Amino acid sequence: KQEVTQIPAALSVPEGENLVLNCSFTDSAIYNLQWFRQDPGKGLTSLLLIQSSQREQTSGRLNASLDKSSGRSTLYIAASQPGDSATYLCASRPGDYKLSFGAGTTVTVRA
Amino acid sequence: GAGVSQSPRYKVAKRGQDVALRCDPISGHVSLFWYQQALGQGPEFLTYFQNEAQLDKSGLPSDRFFAERPEGSVSTLKIQRTQQEDSAVYLCASSVGSGAPYEQYFGPGTRLTVT
């Protein structure tokens, strides 16, 4: 069974600092890896999806890298803002359809 | 366009009651998924439908959990004789096709509290 780990579990930074969120997975035979944002009491918003053949994806201030061989992905958020405060989840897709999620990193950006 | 919707958004049930949670996927989406998210944890897969066929129910925690999608659109997750450990957020997701290339779009979830 695919195990997905996210470190750290929580992170608090001052506004303007860059954020680095880590995700590791045990089975490197994945189809893709996805990063989500979850606000309290809300569903999941997809941020970035990296296919297994790709090394990284970028969207605005967000950049996600994927190293399948080492079973790692990293989400970088540049110049953090208070509005970036949320829980960030990574999910790998080891099989054809199921997503395997980590427990998330809860980010607080202090104004 | 309209995203995935779920109802009710919040449900409080007394232990032993039956509950039914509804998911309206994005129109035309072939695949539908249910996940369970316990407090402080990531979502865990429950079951998967391709149209009206339930192709995988390996994640359903017990035989008290039952899901259906009779016409290949709306889906209902039913939990019989609820227990406290059933308290969680139940998330529904849909995708336009079946298989790995297709992104899953999530609804807002139903928060179930069993007292």
PDB file of C-alpha atoms in Angstrom:
ATOM      1  CA  LYS A   1       0.000   0.000   0.000  1.00  0.00           C
ATOM      2  CA  GLN A   2       1.242   3.468  -0.919  1.00  0.00           C
ATOM      3  CA  GLU A   3       2.285   5.501   2.130  1.00  0.00           C
ATOM      4  CA  VAL A   4       2.468   9.279   1.754  1.00  0.00           C
ATOM      5  CA  THR A   5       4.200  11.410   4.387  1.00  0.00           C
ATOM      6  CA  GLN A   6       4.206  15.182   4.689  1.00  0.00           C
ATOM      7  CA  ILE A   7       6.734  17.074   6.742  1.00  0.00           C
ATOM      8  CA  PRO A   8       6.374  19.314   8.630  1.00  0.00           C
ATOM      9  CA  ALA A   9       2.861  18.832   9.994  1.00  0.00           C
ATOM     10  CA  ALA A  10       2.608  22.555  10.715  1.00  0.00           C
ATOM     11  CA  LEU A  11       4.507  25.643   9.692  1.00  0.00           C
ATOM     12  CA  SER A  12       4.277  29.291  10.742  1.00  0.00           C
ATOM     13  CA  VAL A  13       6.142  31.986   8.833  1.00  0.00           C
ATOM     14  CA  PRO A  14       6.079  35.787   8.574  1.00  0.00           C
ATOM     15  CA  GLU A  15       4.555  37.323   5.492  1.00  0.00           C
ATOM     16  CA  GLY A  16       6.950  37.508   2.556  1.00  0.00           C
ATOM     17  CA  GLU A  17       8.954  34.429   3.447  1.00  0.00           C
ATOM     18  CA  ASN A  18       9.169  31.557   0.959  1.00  0.00           C
ATOM     19  CA  LEU A  19       7.457  28.300   1.910  1.00  0.00           C
ATOM     20  CA  VAL A  20       8.853  24.812   1.307  1.00  0.00           C
ATOM     21  CA  LEU A  21       6.505  21.877   1.852  1.00  0.00           C
ATOM     22  CA  ASN A  22       7.736  18.308   1.554  1.00  0.00           C
ATOM     23  CA  CYS A  23       5.963  15.143   0.473  1.00  0.00           C
ATOM     24  CA  SER A  24       7.423  11.630   0.287  1.00  0.00           C
ATOM     25  CA  PHE A  25       5.847   8.440  -1.028  1.00  0.00           C
ATOM     26  CA  THR A  26       6.914   4.809  -0.768  1.00  0.00           C
ATOM     27  CA  ASP A  27       5.919   3.457  -4.197  1.00  0.00           C
ATOM     28  CA  SER A  28       7.725   5.288  -6.992  1.00  0.00           C
ATOM     29  CA  ALA A  29       5.555   3.691  -9.708  1.00  0.00           C
ATOM     30  CA  ILE A  30       3.053   6.527  -9.786  1.00  0.00           C
ATOM     31  CA  TYR A  31       1.000   7.973 -12.623  1.00  0.00           C
ATOM     32  CA  ASN A  32       1.036  11.489 -11.233  1.00  0.00           C
ATOM     33  CA  LEU A  33       1.239  13.552  -8.058  1.00  0.00           C
ATOM     34  CA  GLN A  34      -1.113  16.342  -7.111  1.00  0.00           C
ATOM     35  CA  TRP A  35      -0.992  19.160  -4.588  1.00  0.00           C
ATOM     36  CA  PHE A  36      -4.230  20.421  -3.026  1.00  0.00           C
ATOM     37  CA  ARG A  37      -5.176  23.261  -0.754  1.00  0.00           C
ATOM     38  CA  GLN A  38      -7.860  22.823   1.915  1.00  0.00           C
ATOM     39  CA  ASP A  39      -9.349  25.722   3.837  1.00  0.00           C
ATOM     40  CA  PRO A  40     -11.121  25.032   7.159  1.00  0.00           C
ATOM     41  CA  GLY A  41     -14.515  23.456   6.573  1.00  0.00           C
ATOM     42  CA  LYS A  42     -14.021  23.390   2.823  1.00  0.00           C
ATOM     43  CA  GLY A  43     -13.261  20.807   0.174  1.00  0.00           C
ATOM     44  CA  LEU A  44     -10.056  20.346  -1.768  1.00  0.00           C
ATOM     45  CA  THR A  45      -8.814  22.821  -4.348  1.00  0.00           C
ATOM     46  CA  SER A  46      -6.320  21.441  -6.828  1.00  0.00           C
ATOM     47  CA  LEU A  47      -3.168  23.544  -7.091  1.00  0.00           C
ATOM     48  CA  LEU A  48      -0.788  21.617  -9.313  1.00  0.00           C
ATOM     49  CA  LEU A  49      -0.731  18.198 -10.974  1.00  0.00           C
ATOM     50  CA  ILE A  50       2.591  16.721 -12.086  1.00  0.00           C
ATOM     51  CA  GLN A  51       2.513  13.791 -14.483  1.00  0.00           C
ATOM     52  CA  SER A  52       5.039  11.011 -13.900  1.00  0.00           C
ATOM     53  CA  SER A  53       7.009  12.078 -16.971  1.00  0.00           C
ATOM     54  CA  GLN A  54       7.403  15.644 -15.710  1.00  0.00           C
ATOM     55  CA  ARG A  55       9.921  17.051 -13.251  1.00  0.00           C
ATOM     56  CA  GLU A  56       8.018  20.170 -12.209  1.00  0.00           C
ATOM     57  CA  GLN A  57       4.956  22.328 -12.674  1.00  0.00           C
ATOM     58  CA  THR A  58       4.527  26.046 -12.062  1.00  0.00           C
ATOM     59  CA  SER A  59       1.525  28.267 -11.514  1.00  0.00           C
ATOM     60  CA  GLY A  60       2.081  31.844 -10.456  1.00  0.00           C
ATOM     61  CA  ARG A  61       3.908  31.862  -7.131  1.00  0.00           C
ATOM     62  CA  LEU A  62       3.632  28.080  -6.831  1.00  0.00           C
ATOM     63  CA  ASN A  63       6.176  25.578  -8.078  1.00  0.00           C
ATOM     64  CA  ALA A  64       6.085  21.842  -7.485  1.00  0.00           C
ATOM     65  CA  SER A  65       8.889  19.419  -8.255  1.00  0.00           C
ATOM     66  CA  LEU A  66       8.767  15.651  -8.564  1.00  0.00           C
ATOM     67  CA  ASP A  67      11.593  13.151  -8.134  1.00  0.00           C
ATOM     68  CA  LYS A  68      10.047   9.745  -8.697  1.00  0.00           C
ATOM     69  CA  SER A  69      13.238   7.791  -8.125  1.00  0.00           C
ATOM     70  CA  SER A  70      13.617   9.131  -4.610  1.00  0.00           C
ATOM     71  CA  GLY A  71       9.889   9.224  -3.914  1.00  0.00           C
ATOM     72  CA  ARG A  72       9.755  12.939  -3.189  1.00  0.00           C
ATOM     73  CA  SER A  73       7.851  16.024  -4.193  1.00  0.00           C
ATOM     74  CA  THR A  74       8.286  19.578  -2.966  1.00  0.00           C
ATOM     75  CA  LEU A  75       5.869  22.479  -3.150  1.00  0.00           C
ATOM     76  CA  TYR A  76       7.438  25.945  -3.121  1.00  0.00           C
ATOM     77  CA  ILE A  77       5.323  29.031  -2.469  1.00  0.00           C
ATOM     78  CA  ALA A  78       7.167  32.266  -3.126  1.00  0.00           C
ATOM     79  CA  ALA A  79       6.647  35.470  -1.160  1.00  0.00           C
ATOM     80  CA  SER A  80       3.958  34.064   1.130  1.00  0.00           C
ATOM     81  CA  GLN A  81       0.848  36.082   1.977  1.00  0.00           C
ATOM     82  CA  PRO A  82      -1.670  35.744   4.834  1.00  0.00           C
ATOM     83  CA  GLY A  83      -4.154  34.416   2.256  1.00  0.00           C
ATOM     84  CA  ASP A  84      -1.872  31.417   1.754  1.00  0.00           C
ATOM     85  CA  SER A  85      -2.779  30.176   5.239  1.00  0.00           C
ATOM     86  CA  ALA A  86      -4.410  26.779   4.766  1.00  0.00           C
ATOM     87  CA  THR A  87      -3.660  23.062   4.885  1.00  0.00           C
ATOM     88  CA  TYR A  88      -1.735  21.728   1.913  1.00  0.00           C
ATOM     89  CA  LEU A  89      -2.159  18.083   0.947  1.00  0.00           C
ATOM     90  CA  CYS A  90      -0.199  16.032  -1.513  1.00  0.00           C
ATOM     91  CA  ALA A  91      -1.676  12.974  -3.192  1.00  0.00           C
ATOM     92  CA  SER A  92       0.026  10.352  -5.300  1.00  0.00           C
ATOM     93  CA  ARG A  93      -1.720   8.178  -7.846  1.00  0.00           C
ATOM     94  CA  PRO A  94      -0.027   4.780  -7.648  1.00  0.00           C
ATOM     95  CA  GLY A  95      -2.791   2.889  -9.384  1.00  0.00           C
ATOM     96  CA  ASP A  96      -5.226   3.673 -12.114  1.00  0.00           C
ATOM     97  CA  TYR A  97      -7.661   5.849 -10.190  1.00  0.00           C
ATOM     98  CA  LYS A  98      -7.199   5.955  -6.409  1.00  0.00           C
ATOM     99  CA  LEU A  99      -5.455   8.897  -4.811  1.00  0.00           C
ATOM    100  CA  SER A 100      -3.263   8.257  -1.763  1.00  0.00           C
ATOM    101  CA  PHE A 101      -3.069  11.335   0.426  1.00  0.00           C
ATOM    102  CA  GLY A 102      -0.662  12.576   3.038  1.00  0.00           C
ATOM    103  CA  ALA A 103      -1.976  14.026   6.290  1.00  0.00           C
ATOM    104  CA  GLY A 104      -1.156  17.568   5.166  1.00  0.00           C
ATOM    105  CA  THR A 105       0.913  20.529   6.281  1.00  0.00           C
ATOM    106  CA  THR A 106      -0.977  23.329   8.013  1.00  0.00           C
ATOM    107  CA  VAL A 107       0.516  26.683   7.074  1.00  0.00           C
ATOM    108  CA  THR A 108       0.048  29.952   8.947  1.00  0.00           C
ATOM    109  CA  VAL A 109       1.389  33.132   7.385  1.00  0.00           C
ATOM    110  CA  ARG A 110       1.640  35.928   9.935  1.00  0.00           C
ATOM    111  CA  ALA A 111       0.956  39.484   8.776  1.00  0.00           C
TER     112      ALA A 111
ATOM    113  CA  GLY B   1     -19.704  25.834 -14.731  1.00  0.00           C
ATOM    114  CA  ALA B   2     -21.110  24.069 -11.690  1.00  0.00           C
ATOM    115  CA  GLY B   3     -18.694  21.994  -9.688  1.00  0.00           C
ATOM    116  CA  VAL B   4     -19.267  18.928  -7.558  1.00  0.00           C
ATOM    117  CA  SER B   5     -21.942  19.534  -4.948  1.00  0.00           C
ATOM    118  CA  GLN B   6     -22.710  17.565  -1.808  1.00  0.00           C
ATOM    119  CA  SER B   7     -25.597  17.598   0.612  1.00  0.00           C
ATOM    120  CA  PRO B   8     -26.119  18.018   3.421  1.00  0.00           C
ATOM    121  CA  ARG B   9     -23.018  19.986   4.282  1.00  0.00           C
ATOM    122  CA  TYR B  10     -23.356  19.077   7.938  1.00  0.00           C
ATOM    123  CA  LYS B  11     -25.099  16.127   9.545  1.00  0.00           C
ATOM    124  CA  VAL B  12     -25.431  15.255  13.195  1.00  0.00           C
ATOM    125  CA  ALA B  13     -26.645  11.738  13.887  1.00  0.00           C
ATOM    126  CA  LYS B  14     -27.258   9.882  17.091  1.00  0.00           C
ATOM    127  CA  ARG B  15     -25.399   6.631  17.456  1.00  0.00           C
ATOM    128  CA  GLY B  16     -27.364   3.878  15.778  1.00  0.00           C
ATOM    129  CA  GLN B  17     -29.155   6.094  13.262  1.00  0.00           C
ATOM    130  CA  ASP B  18     -28.894   5.603   9.506  1.00  0.00           C
ATOM    131  CA  VAL B  19     -27.652   8.470   7.333  1.00  0.00           C
ATOM    132  CA  ALA B  20     -27.582   9.160   3.590  1.00  0.00           C
ATOM    133  CA  LEU B  21     -25.094  11.529   1.989  1.00  0.00           C
ATOM    134  CA  ARG B  22     -25.625  12.802  -1.536  1.00  0.00           C
ATOM    135  CA  CYS B  23     -23.144  13.732  -4.241  1.00  0.00           C
ATOM    136  CA  ASP B  24     -23.943  15.549  -7.501  1.00  0.00           C
ATOM    137  CA  PRO B  25     -20.917  15.212  -9.790  1.00  0.00           C
ATOM    138  CA  ILE B  26     -20.013  17.543 -12.598  1.00  0.00           C
ATOM    139  CA  SER B  27     -22.406  16.894 -15.479  1.00  0.00           C
ATOM    140  CA  GLY B  28     -21.067  14.312 -17.902  1.00  0.00           C
ATOM    141  CA  HIS B  29     -18.363  13.018 -15.593  1.00  0.00           C
ATOM    142  CA  VAL B  30     -17.973   9.289 -15.947  1.00  0.00           C
ATOM    143  CA  SER B  31     -16.064   8.528 -12.772  1.00  0.00           C
ATOM    144  CA  LEU B  32     -17.142   9.191  -9.201  1.00  0.00           C
ATOM    145  CA  PHE B  33     -15.196   8.631  -6.005  1.00  0.00           C
ATOM    146  CA  TRP B  34     -15.947   8.750  -2.290  1.00  0.00           C
ATOM    147  CA  TYR B  35     -13.257   9.503   0.294  1.00  0.00           C
ATOM    148  CA  GLN B  36     -13.395   9.705   4.098  1.00  0.00           C
ATOM    149  CA  GLN B  37     -11.333  12.308   5.934  1.00  0.00           C
ATOM    150  CA  ALA B  38     -10.910  11.921   9.696  1.00  0.00           C
ATOM    151  CA  LEU B  39      -9.919  14.941  11.725  1.00  0.00           C
ATOM    152  CA  GLY B  40      -6.290  15.874  11.145  1.00  0.00           C
ATOM    153  CA  GLN B  41      -5.794  13.215   8.487  1.00  0.00           C
ATOM    154  CA  GLY B  42      -5.720  13.092   4.724  1.00  0.00           C
ATOM    155  CA  PRO B  43      -8.666  11.661   2.806  1.00  0.00           C
ATOM    156  CA  GLU B  44      -8.866   7.871   2.503  1.00  0.00           C
ATOM    157  CA  PHE B  45     -10.393   6.175  -0.540  1.00  0.00           C
ATOM    158  CA  LEU B  46     -13.739   4.473   0.031  1.00  0.00           C
ATOM    159  CA  THR B  47     -15.232   3.499  -3.316  1.00  0.00           C
ATOM    160  CA  TYR B  48     -15.184   4.167  -7.072  1.00  0.00           C
ATOM    161  CA  PHE B  49     -17.894   4.178  -9.741  1.00  0.00           C
ATOM    162  CA  GLN B  50     -17.539   4.198 -13.497  1.00  0.00           C
ATOM    163  CA  ASN B  51     -20.964   5.298 -14.700  1.00  0.00           C
ATOM    164  CA  GLU B  52     -23.401   3.174 -12.684  1.00  0.00           C
ATOM    165  CA  ALA B  53     -20.976   0.330 -12.050  1.00  0.00           C
ATOM    166  CA  GLN B  54     -19.243   0.172  -8.695  1.00  0.00           C
ATOM    167  CA  LEU B  55     -15.816  -1.076  -9.720  1.00  0.00           C
ATOM    168  CA  ASP B  56     -14.038  -0.834  -6.381  1.00  0.00           C
ATOM    169  CA  LYS B  57     -15.439  -0.805  -2.873  1.00  0.00           C
ATOM    170  CA  SER B  58     -12.319  -2.006  -1.146  1.00  0.00           C
ATOM    171  CA  GLY B  59     -12.069   1.080   1.066  1.00  0.00           C
ATOM    172  CA  LEU B  60     -15.503   0.795   2.675  1.00  0.00           C
ATOM    173  CA  PRO B  61     -14.696   0.208   6.356  1.00  0.00           C
ATOM    174  CA  SER B  62     -17.539  -2.179   7.136  1.00  0.00           C
ATOM    175  CA  ASP B  63     -20.718  -3.675   5.740  1.00  0.00           C
ATOM    176  CA  ARG B  64     -22.605  -0.800   7.359  1.00  0.00           C
ATOM    177  CA  PHE B  65     -21.371   1.371   4.489  1.00  0.00           C
ATOM    178  CA  PHE B  66     -23.139   1.188   1.160  1.00  0.00           C
ATOM    179  CA  ALA B  67     -22.850   3.365  -1.947  1.00  0.00           C
ATOM    180  CA  GLU B  68     -24.881   3.517  -5.115  1.00  0.00           C
ATOM    181  CA  ARG B  69     -25.069   5.446  -8.367  1.00  0.00           C
ATOM    182  CA  PRO B  70     -28.088   3.918 -10.085  1.00  0.00           C
ATOM    183  CA  GLU B  71     -28.308   6.173 -13.149  1.00  0.00           C
ATOM    184  CA  GLY B  72     -24.665   6.975 -13.533  1.00  0.00           C
ATOM    185  CA  SER B  73     -24.933  10.534 -12.221  1.00  0.00           C
ATOM    186  CA  VAL B  74     -25.975  11.299  -8.623  1.00  0.00           C
ATOM    187  CA  SER B  75     -24.482   9.042  -5.958  1.00  0.00           C
ATOM    188  CA  THR B  76     -25.554   8.297  -2.411  1.00  0.00           C
ATOM    189  CA  LEU B  77     -23.360   7.007   0.399  1.00  0.00           C
ATOM    190  CA  LYS B  78     -25.408   5.339   3.100  1.00  0.00           C
ATOM    191  CA  ILE B  79     -24.177   4.478   6.557  1.00  0.00           C
ATOM    192  CA  GLN B  80     -26.331   2.202   8.664  1.00  0.00           C
ATOM    193  CA  ARG B  81     -26.313   2.064  12.462  1.00  0.00           C
ATOM    194  CA  THR B  82     -23.798   4.899  12.744  1.00  0.00           C
ATOM    195  CA  GLN B  83     -20.985   4.639  15.268  1.00  0.00           C
ATOM    196  CA  GLN B  84     -18.815   7.371  16.782  1.00  0.00           C
ATOM    197  CA  GLU B  85     -15.852   6.282  14.696  1.00  0.00           C
ATOM    198  CA  ASP B  86     -17.861   7.177  11.577  1.00  0.00           C
ATOM    199  CA  SER B  87     -17.510  10.865  12.462  1.00  0.00           C
ATOM    200  CA  ALA B  88     -15.523  12.393   9.604  1.00  0.00           C
ATOM    201  CA  VAL B  89     -15.799  14.538   6.517  1.00  0.00           C
ATOM    202  CA  TYR B  90     -17.029  12.565   3.513  1.00  0.00           C
ATOM    203  CA  LEU B  91     -15.699  13.918   0.234  1.00  0.00           C
ATOM    204  CA  CYS B  92     -16.985  13.153  -3.223  1.00  0.00           C
ATOM    205  CA  ALA B  93     -14.941  13.646  -6.395  1.00  0.00           C
ATOM    206  CA  SER B  94     -15.651  13.190 -10.084  1.00  0.00           C
ATOM    207  CA  SER B  95     -13.571  13.027 -13.250  1.00  0.00           C
ATOM    208  CA  VAL B  96     -14.487  13.288 -16.908  1.00  0.00           C
ATOM    209  CA  GLY B  97     -12.938   9.954 -17.844  1.00  0.00           C
ATOM    210  CA  SER B  98     -11.711   6.819 -16.210  1.00  0.00           C
ATOM    211  CA  GLY B  99      -8.114   6.137 -15.389  1.00  0.00           C
ATOM    212  CA  ALA B 100      -4.973   7.940 -14.454  1.00  0.00           C
ATOM    213  CA  PRO B 101      -4.806  10.924 -16.830  1.00  0.00           C
ATOM    214  CA  TYR B 102      -8.042  12.429 -15.629  1.00  0.00           C
ATOM    215  CA  GLU B 103      -8.017  14.916 -12.790  1.00  0.00           C
ATOM    216  CA  GLN B 104     -10.428  14.429  -9.901  1.00  0.00           C
ATOM    217  CA  TYR B 105     -12.536  17.432  -8.879  1.00  0.00           C
ATOM    218  CA  PHE B 106     -13.692  17.501  -5.276  1.00  0.00           C
ATOM    219  CA  GLY B 107     -16.882  18.694  -3.663  1.00  0.00           C
ATOM    220  CA  PRO B 108     -17.047  20.655  -0.380  1.00  0.00           C
ATOM    221  CA  GLY B 109     -17.701  17.532   1.680  1.00  0.00           C
ATOM    222  CA  THR B 110     -20.277  16.506   4.246  1.00  0.00           C
ATOM    223  CA  ARG B 111     -19.171  16.730   7.864  1.00  0.00           C
ATOM    224  CA  LEU B 112     -20.789  13.886   9.808  1.00  0.00           C
ATOM    225  CA  THR B 113     -20.806  14.004  13.590  1.00  0.00           C
ATOM    226  CA  VAL B 114     -22.112  10.981  15.457  1.00  0.00           C
ATOM    227  CA  THR B 115     -23.084  11.677  19.066  1.00  0.00           C
TER     228      THR B 115
END
